Short mmCIF file of C-alpha atoms and ligand atoms in Angstrom, two decimals:
data_model
loop_
_atom_site.label_atom_id
_atom_site.label_comp_id
_atom_site.label_asym_id
_atom_site.label_seq_id
_atom_site.Cartn_x
_atom_site.Cartn_y
_atom_site.Cartn_z
CA MET L 1 25.90 -7.87 3.87
CA ASN L 2 25.71 -11.64 3.98
CA HIS L 3 22.67 -12.60 1.87
CA ALA L 4 23.29 -16.30 2.38
CA ALA L 5 23.17 -15.95 6.19
CA LEU L 6 19.88 -14.04 6.02
CA THR L 7 18.25 -16.72 3.87
CA ALA L 8 19.98 -19.77 5.39
CA GLY L 9 17.72 -22.81 5.58
CA PHE L 10 15.85 -22.08 2.35
CA ALA L 11 16.53 -24.18 -0.72
CA ARG L 12 15.14 -21.62 -3.11
CA GLY L 13 14.48 -17.96 -3.56
CA VAL L 14 11.85 -15.78 -5.19
CA ARG L 15 11.92 -13.34 -8.09
CA ILE L 16 9.55 -10.71 -9.41
CA ALA L 17 8.52 -12.00 -12.83
CA GLY L 18 6.29 -9.05 -13.71
CA THR L 19 4.38 -6.08 -12.33
CA GLY L 20 1.27 -4.15 -13.34
CA SER L 21 -0.94 -1.38 -12.05
CA ALA L 22 -4.21 0.36 -12.79
CA VAL L 23 -5.77 3.67 -11.83
CA PRO L 24 -9.12 5.08 -12.90
CA ASP L 25 -9.26 7.96 -15.42
CA GLY L 26 -11.32 10.15 -13.08
CA ILE L 27 -9.24 12.93 -11.48
CA LEU L 28 -10.30 14.77 -8.32
CA THR L 29 -8.19 17.88 -7.76
CA ASN L 30 -7.70 19.90 -4.60
CA ASP L 31 -9.70 22.70 -6.19
CA ASP L 32 -12.57 20.25 -6.81
CA LEU L 33 -12.52 19.37 -3.09
CA ALA L 34 -12.39 23.05 -2.12
CA ARG L 35 -15.72 23.43 -3.92
CA MET L 36 -17.19 20.63 -1.77
CA VAL L 37 -15.84 21.39 1.73
CA ASP L 38 -14.03 24.17 3.59
CA THR L 39 -10.44 23.49 2.46
CA SER L 40 -7.93 24.83 -0.05
CA ASP L 41 -5.32 23.63 -2.51
CA GLU L 42 -2.67 25.40 -0.43
CA TRP L 43 -3.71 23.72 2.86
CA ILE L 44 -3.81 20.25 1.29
CA GLN L 45 -0.48 20.60 -0.51
CA GLN L 46 1.26 22.02 2.54
CA ARG L 47 -0.02 19.34 4.95
CA THR L 48 0.10 16.31 2.66
CA GLY L 49 1.93 16.99 -0.64
CA ILE L 50 -1.20 15.90 -2.56
CA LYS L 51 -2.34 17.84 -5.65
CA GLU L 52 -4.86 15.41 -7.08
CA ARG L 53 -6.04 11.82 -6.74
CA ARG L 54 -7.74 9.29 -9.05
CA ILE L 55 -11.28 8.16 -8.31
CA CYS L 56 -13.63 5.64 -9.90
CA ASP L 57 -16.46 7.57 -11.54
CA LYS L 58 -17.84 5.12 -14.09
CA PRO L 59 -20.64 2.61 -13.51
CA ARG L 60 -19.29 -0.77 -12.29
CA GLU L 61 -15.74 0.58 -12.06
CA GLY L 62 -14.27 -0.40 -8.69
CA THR L 63 -11.94 -2.63 -6.72
CA LEU L 64 -12.71 -5.70 -8.82
CA THR L 65 -12.12 -4.04 -12.21
CA LEU L 66 -8.94 -2.23 -11.12
CA SER L 67 -7.49 -5.34 -9.45
CA ARG L 68 -8.19 -7.45 -12.50
CA LEU L 69 -6.57 -4.94 -14.82
CA ALA L 70 -3.48 -4.66 -12.61
CA VAL L 71 -2.98 -8.44 -12.42
CA GLN L 72 -3.60 -8.86 -16.16
CA ARG L 73 -0.91 -6.24 -16.83
CA ALA L 74 1.47 -7.98 -14.43
CA LEU L 75 0.89 -11.32 -16.18
CA GLU L 76 1.44 -9.67 -19.57
CA ASP L 77 4.66 -8.08 -18.28
CA ALA L 78 5.83 -11.53 -17.13
CA GLY L 79 4.79 -13.15 -20.42
CA LEU L 80 2.51 -15.56 -18.55
CA ASP L 81 -1.16 -16.39 -18.40
CA GLY L 82 -3.45 -16.92 -15.43
CA SER L 83 -3.46 -20.71 -15.74
CA SER L 84 0.20 -20.80 -14.62
CA LEU L 85 -0.63 -19.41 -11.16
CA ASP L 86 -0.82 -21.53 -8.00
CA LEU L 87 -2.32 -18.81 -5.85
CA VAL L 88 -3.88 -15.34 -6.00
CA ILE L 89 -3.65 -13.08 -2.94
CA VAL L 90 -5.49 -9.77 -2.92
CA ALA L 91 -5.01 -7.12 -0.24
CA SER L 92 -7.89 -4.68 0.15
CA VAL L 93 -10.28 -3.06 2.62
CA THR L 94 -12.74 -2.04 -0.09
CA GLY L 95 -13.75 -5.36 -1.64
CA GLU L 96 -17.29 -5.20 -3.02
CA MET L 97 -18.45 -8.23 -1.01
CA ALA L 98 -17.22 -10.04 2.07
CA CYS L 99 -18.02 -13.30 0.28
CA PRO L 100 -16.79 -14.27 -2.24
CA SER L 101 -13.36 -12.75 -1.76
CA LEU L 102 -11.95 -10.44 -4.40
CA ALA L 103 -9.18 -12.95 -4.94
CA CYS L 104 -11.67 -15.71 -5.87
CA ARG L 105 -13.41 -13.52 -8.40
CA ILE L 106 -10.17 -12.31 -9.94
CA ALA L 107 -8.68 -15.82 -10.08
CA GLY L 108 -11.86 -16.97 -11.85
CA GLU L 109 -11.80 -14.08 -14.32
CA ILE L 110 -8.14 -14.45 -15.31
CA GLY L 111 -8.38 -18.21 -15.86
CA ALA L 112 -6.36 -19.21 -12.81
CA THR L 113 -8.81 -21.92 -11.59
CA PRO L 114 -8.07 -24.09 -9.56
CA ALA L 115 -5.41 -21.78 -8.06
CA GLY L 116 -6.04 -20.97 -4.41
CA ALA L 117 -7.37 -17.50 -3.69
CA PHE L 118 -7.84 -15.40 -0.58
CA ASP L 119 -7.92 -11.79 0.58
CA VAL L 120 -5.69 -10.12 3.13
CA VAL L 121 -7.07 -7.29 5.27
CA ALA L 122 -4.20 -5.16 6.55
CA ALA L 123 -5.26 -1.75 5.17
CA CYS L 124 -2.34 0.20 3.70
CA SER L 125 0.14 -2.49 4.78
CA GLY L 126 -1.76 -5.08 2.72
CA PHE L 127 0.49 -5.24 -0.34
CA VAL L 128 3.62 -5.78 1.75
CA TYR L 129 1.80 -8.38 3.88
CA ALA L 130 0.76 -10.18 0.67
CA MET L 131 4.29 -10.00 -0.73
CA ASN L 132 5.80 -11.40 2.47
CA LEU L 133 3.25 -14.22 2.57
CA ALA L 134 3.82 -15.12 -1.07
CA ASP L 135 7.60 -15.06 -0.63
CA SER L 136 7.34 -17.44 2.34
CA LEU L 137 5.01 -19.88 0.57
CA ILE L 138 7.23 -20.03 -2.49
CA ARG L 139 10.43 -20.39 -0.45
CA VAL L 140 9.13 -23.43 1.43
CA GLY L 141 7.88 -25.02 -1.80
CA ARG L 142 4.12 -24.75 -1.18
CA ALA L 143 3.67 -22.74 -4.39
CA ASN L 144 5.74 -21.95 -7.46
CA ARG L 145 4.04 -18.86 -8.79
CA ILE L 146 1.73 -16.41 -7.00
CA ALA L 147 -0.05 -13.27 -8.16
CA ILE L 148 -0.36 -10.60 -5.48
CA VAL L 149 -2.55 -7.54 -5.80
CA GLY L 150 -3.01 -4.52 -3.55
CA CYS L 151 -6.09 -2.53 -4.42
CA ASP L 152 -8.33 -0.01 -2.75
CA CYS L 153 -11.06 2.20 -4.11
CA MET L 154 -11.09 4.53 -1.16
CA SER L 155 -13.65 6.74 -2.92
CA SER L 156 -16.23 4.05 -2.12
CA ILE L 157 -15.74 4.52 1.64
CA ILE L 158 -15.12 8.26 1.86
CA ASP L 159 -17.67 10.68 3.21
CA TYR L 160 -16.98 13.64 0.90
CA ASP L 161 -18.52 15.99 3.50
CA ASP L 162 -15.71 15.02 5.91
CA ARG L 163 -12.66 17.10 4.99
CA SER L 164 -10.45 15.27 7.47
CA VAL L 165 -10.42 12.21 5.20
CA SER L 166 -11.67 13.27 1.76
CA ILE L 167 -8.49 15.18 0.94
CA LEU L 168 -6.16 12.24 1.48
CA PHE L 169 -7.42 9.25 -0.40
CA GLY L 170 -7.59 7.96 -3.98
CA ASP L 171 -8.16 4.71 -5.89
CA ALA L 172 -5.46 2.44 -7.37
CA ALA L 173 -4.27 -1.14 -7.81
CA GLY L 174 -0.78 -2.62 -8.05
CA SER L 175 0.17 -6.21 -8.76
CA ALA L 176 3.24 -8.43 -8.95
CA ILE L 177 3.83 -11.98 -10.12
CA LEU L 178 6.27 -13.75 -7.81
CA GLU L 179 7.88 -17.02 -8.79
CA ALA L 180 10.46 -19.50 -7.55
CA ASP L 181 14.14 -18.93 -8.32
CA ASP L 182 17.01 -21.38 -7.85
CA ASP L 183 19.02 -18.75 -5.95
CA PRO L 184 17.87 -18.75 -2.29
CA THR L 185 19.42 -15.32 -1.71
CA LYS L 186 16.85 -13.75 -4.03
CA GLY L 187 13.54 -12.43 -2.73
CA SER L 188 12.74 -11.16 0.75
CA ILE L 189 15.95 -11.39 2.77
CA TYR L 190 14.39 -9.66 5.78
CA GLN L 191 10.73 -8.99 6.51
CA THR L 192 8.30 -7.91 9.21
CA MET L 193 4.52 -8.09 9.57
CA GLU L 194 3.34 -6.50 12.78
CA ALA L 195 0.24 -4.96 14.35
CA ASP L 196 -1.06 -3.17 17.41
CA GLY L 197 -4.82 -3.57 17.69
CA SER L 198 -5.05 -1.34 20.75
CA GLY L 199 -5.04 1.71 18.46
CA TRP L 200 -7.78 0.41 16.11
CA GLN L 201 -10.16 3.33 16.59
CA ALA L 202 -7.69 5.81 15.03
CA LEU L 203 -8.69 4.43 11.63
CA TYR L 204 -11.82 2.34 11.16
CA ILE L 205 -14.91 1.77 9.03
CA PRO L 206 -18.05 1.32 11.16
CA ARG L 207 -20.82 -0.46 9.27
CA ARG L 208 -23.36 -0.49 12.13
CA GLU L 209 -24.23 1.91 14.98
CA ASN L 210 -22.85 -0.49 17.58
CA GLU L 211 -19.44 -0.48 15.90
CA ILE L 212 -18.84 3.24 16.48
CA ALA L 213 -15.79 3.68 18.68
CA PRO L 214 -16.24 4.92 22.26
CA GLY L 215 -15.88 8.70 22.25
CA ASP L 216 -16.74 8.98 18.55
CA GLU L 217 -20.53 8.78 19.12
CA GLU L 218 -21.04 12.54 19.30
CA ASN L 219 -19.51 13.17 15.87
CA PRO L 220 -21.45 13.21 12.61
CA ILE L 221 -20.90 9.72 11.21
CA ARG L 222 -21.91 8.16 7.92
CA LEU L 223 -22.00 4.39 8.36
CA GLY L 224 -19.78 2.50 5.93
CA CYS L 225 -17.37 5.43 5.70
CA LEU L 226 -13.80 5.72 6.96
CA ARG L 227 -13.24 7.42 10.31
CA MET L 228 -9.76 8.72 11.03
CA ASN L 229 -8.05 10.54 13.86
CA GLY L 230 -5.43 12.22 11.66
CA ARG L 231 -3.21 13.44 14.48
CA GLU L 232 -3.08 10.01 16.17
CA VAL L 233 -2.36 8.25 12.89
CA TYR L 234 0.31 10.80 12.07
CA LYS L 235 2.13 10.27 15.38
CA PHE L 236 1.93 6.50 15.04
CA ALA L 237 2.99 6.59 11.40
CA VAL L 238 6.05 8.79 11.80
CA THR L 239 7.43 6.60 14.59
CA ARG L 240 6.59 3.18 13.14
CA PHE L 241 7.62 4.06 9.63
CA GLN L 242 11.07 5.22 10.69
CA ARG L 243 11.57 2.28 13.03
CA ALA L 244 10.60 -0.19 10.29
CA ILE L 245 13.14 1.30 7.88
CA LYS L 246 15.85 1.50 10.56
CA ASP L 247 15.27 -2.13 11.62
CA GLY L 248 15.27 -3.29 8.00
CA LEU L 249 18.61 -1.61 7.37
CA GLU L 250 20.21 -2.81 10.60
CA LYS L 251 18.95 -6.40 10.44
CA SER L 252 20.13 -6.80 6.87
CA GLY L 253 23.42 -5.04 7.52
CA LEU L 254 22.81 -2.27 5.00
CA ALA L 255 23.79 1.39 5.04
CA PRO L 256 21.05 3.71 3.69
CA ASP L 257 22.80 4.17 0.33
CA GLU L 258 23.28 0.41 -0.14
CA VAL L 259 19.57 0.15 -0.84
CA GLY L 260 18.77 0.67 -4.52
CA ALA L 261 15.21 1.95 -4.05
CA TYR L 262 12.82 2.74 -1.21
CA ILE L 263 9.20 1.94 -1.98
CA CYS L 264 7.14 3.57 0.73
CA HIS L 265 3.42 3.62 1.33
CA GLN L 266 2.21 7.03 0.15
CA SER L 267 0.26 8.30 3.15
CA ASN L 268 1.55 11.82 3.49
CA ALA L 269 4.63 13.40 1.85
CA ARG L 270 5.61 14.88 5.23
CA ILE L 271 5.83 11.40 6.81
CA ILE L 272 8.17 10.25 4.02
CA GLU L 273 10.24 13.47 4.14
CA SER L 274 10.69 13.15 7.88
CA ALA L 275 12.06 9.58 7.46
CA VAL L 276 14.44 10.75 4.72
CA GLU L 277 15.72 13.51 6.98
CA LYS L 278 15.95 11.57 10.27
CA LEU L 279 17.50 8.42 8.81
CA GLY L 280 19.70 10.12 6.20
CA LEU L 281 18.10 8.23 3.28
CA PRO L 282 19.26 9.23 -0.22
CA SER L 283 16.18 11.21 -1.33
CA GLU L 284 16.68 10.41 -5.03
CA LYS L 285 16.07 6.73 -4.20
CA VAL L 286 12.83 7.40 -2.31
CA PHE L 287 9.92 7.38 -4.73
CA VAL L 288 7.02 9.76 -4.16
CA ASN L 289 3.89 9.85 -6.33
CA ILE L 290 1.41 11.05 -3.71
CA ASP L 291 1.10 14.40 -5.50
CA LYS L 292 -0.72 12.68 -8.38
CA PHE L 293 -2.43 9.73 -6.69
CA GLY L 294 -3.02 10.59 -3.03
CA ASN L 295 -3.11 7.72 -0.55
CA SER L 296 -4.57 4.65 -2.26
CA SER L 297 -4.22 2.41 0.83
CA ALA L 298 -3.33 -1.16 -0.24
CA GLY L 299 -2.92 0.07 -3.83
CA SER L 300 -0.09 2.44 -3.05
CA VAL L 301 3.01 0.24 -2.67
CA GLY L 302 2.14 -1.95 -5.69
CA LEU L 303 1.48 1.12 -7.82
CA CYS L 304 4.86 2.60 -6.82
CA LEU L 305 6.63 -0.71 -7.46
CA ASP L 306 5.20 -0.92 -10.97
CA GLN L 307 5.82 2.73 -11.83
CA MET L 308 9.40 2.56 -10.54
CA ARG L 309 10.17 -0.70 -12.31
CA LYS L 310 8.73 0.43 -15.63
CA SER L 311 10.58 3.76 -15.49
CA GLY L 312 13.91 2.06 -14.70
CA ARG L 313 14.13 3.58 -11.22
CA ILE L 314 14.88 0.32 -9.43
CA ASP L 315 18.59 -0.45 -9.27
CA GLU L 316 18.34 -4.24 -9.25
CA SER L 317 22.02 -4.67 -8.35
CA LYS L 318 21.03 -3.52 -4.84
CA PRO L 319 18.18 -4.59 -2.54
CA THR L 320 14.88 -2.71 -2.61
CA MET L 321 13.18 -1.77 0.66
CA LEU L 322 9.37 -1.84 0.82
CA VAL L 323 7.63 -0.29 3.84
CA ALA L 324 4.02 0.40 4.75
CA PHE L 325 1.77 1.12 7.72
CA GLY L 326 -1.97 1.43 8.02
CA GLY L 327 -5.23 0.79 9.81
CA GLY L 328 -5.31 -1.95 12.39
CA MET L 329 -2.88 -0.52 13.24
CA THR L 330 -0.53 -2.57 11.07
CA TRP L 331 2.93 -2.15 9.61
CA ALA L 332 5.15 -4.29 7.42
CA SER L 333 8.45 -4.19 5.62
CA SER L 334 10.53 -6.25 3.25
CA VAL L 335 14.13 -5.97 2.10
CA TRP L 336 14.02 -7.55 -1.34
CA ARG L 337 17.06 -8.83 -3.20
CA HIS L 338 16.52 -9.02 -7.00
N1 ACO I 401 -8.70 21.69 5.15
C1 ACO I 401 -8.52 22.78 5.92
N2 ACO I 401 -8.39 22.71 7.24
C2 ACO I 401 -8.45 21.49 7.81
C3 ACO I 401 -8.63 20.31 7.06
C4 ACO I 401 -8.77 20.45 5.67
N3 ACO I 401 -8.96 19.40 4.87
N4 ACO I 401 -8.63 19.26 7.90
C5 ACO I 401 -8.44 19.75 9.12
N5 ACO I 401 -8.34 21.09 9.08
C6 ACO I 401 -8.09 22.04 10.17
C7 ACO I 401 -8.49 21.44 11.50
O1 ACO I 401 -9.85 21.66 11.77
C8 ACO I 401 -7.59 22.18 12.45
O2 ACO I 401 -8.13 23.45 12.68
P1 ACO I 401 -8.00 24.14 14.14
O3 ACO I 401 -6.53 24.33 14.35
O4 ACO I 401 -8.75 25.41 13.97
O5 ACO I 401 -8.61 23.16 15.08
C9 ACO I 401 -6.30 22.39 11.64
O6 ACO I 401 -6.69 22.28 10.27
C10 ACO I 401 -5.23 21.37 11.94
O7 ACO I 401 -5.83 20.07 11.95
P2 ACO I 401 -4.99 18.75 12.17
O8 ACO I 401 -5.92 17.59 12.09
O9 ACO I 401 -4.14 18.92 13.39
O10 ACO I 401 -4.06 18.80 10.89
P3 ACO I 401 -2.72 18.04 10.65
O11 ACO I 401 -1.59 18.94 10.50
O12 ACO I 401 -2.58 16.88 11.60
O13 ACO I 401 -2.98 17.42 9.19
C11 ACO I 401 -3.62 15.33 8.25
C12 ACO I 401 -4.08 16.56 9.00
C13 ACO I 401 -3.09 15.76 6.90
C14 ACO I 401 -4.80 14.39 8.06
C15 ACO I 401 -2.49 14.62 9.06
O14 ACO I 401 -2.89 14.47 10.41
C16 ACO I 401 -2.10 13.28 8.51
O15 ACO I 401 -1.59 13.15 7.41
N6 ACO I 401 -2.29 12.22 9.30
C17 ACO I 401 -1.91 10.88 8.86
C18 ACO I 401 -3.01 10.35 8.05
C19 ACO I 401 -2.66 9.06 7.36
O16 ACO I 401 -1.53 8.80 7.04
N7 ACO I 401 -3.70 8.27 7.12
C20 ACO I 401 -3.58 7.11 6.36
C21 ACO I 401 -3.23 5.95 7.17
S1 ACO I 401 -3.03 4.64 6.18
C22 ACO I 401 -4.43 3.64 6.04
O17 ACO I 401 -4.40 2.55 6.51
C23 ACO I 401 -5.67 4.08 5.34
#
């Protein structure tokens, strides 16, 4: 692999200075769900690999508190404080308010003012979108240090009477501090951020009657809650996920075992297993924590990154591949050289 060719034209690179994550203490098990709707631990484990997920169950606990905790832990890990940041980017679809953005509130609370702050809405792909954006801004010299956070409290938008979605999702936040490095071959050496809006109704959150997707009107709908066509999303996800990994490997000239770690969005263990099988990925390098945390949307990749890094499961002598897909539909990848 020629790192220099992939990053030609950039005077500087990017490094991960620190990571952090946060999950609520509340645990919702499959058996708990089986007491709420017609489902079973066996069905959920077989179809998704999920055993339990974390959910916010304390007053005022939510996207803001988890995001703040994750970024504070990332700053602590980096040995930095908020005032050293130039920008805060938060990826989420469950921000408490449309205005102000989560990023503004977090930047204010961690002492980052006057750092810029904005939110990214790319559902489960959000963390990788934020990471790619931050990498690009640092590379071209527009910023020196950026905090990125992916956080979703999916429990705030789940209709717990709807078994098609309630079994999948949990709450989590993951954060990373990215900063400039003199070596331009460090950071994202290949990345994609793509979308296909024509499939939007497979995964959406209608807030008003007139936002309900054509054909969905006859179904029982709770406004403000996530609607998902599981089969459609599954088909889309399997294909896109594998293509994103394959493209990432090919475009950066890597064989599957030349990647030190695969950090994949945790949507369904079967989707990850099928990529491992079809693409011949070394399974010991593909991290899976969906059994304990479910699908935490934008929180998932950042949570995995932090857990892998802190447990020494990222071989930094080799590039790391990050891949995600989600509502929009969106998908994104990054091949990251440490
Ligand atoms: N418990 C028991 N039975 C159920 C449940 C449940 N929770 N949900 C559905 N069923 C039943 C269905 O009614 C159906 O019964 P029928 O055959 O009598 O009609 C049967 O199980 C099969 O239903 P499917 O929907 O076909 O089940 P499938 O095998 O597709 O699994 C699942 C469903 C797990 C949701 C799967 O489609 C999936 O993982 N899809 C991808 C979802 C995903 O990744 N979403 C996140 C996207 S990322 C983001 O941006 C948020």
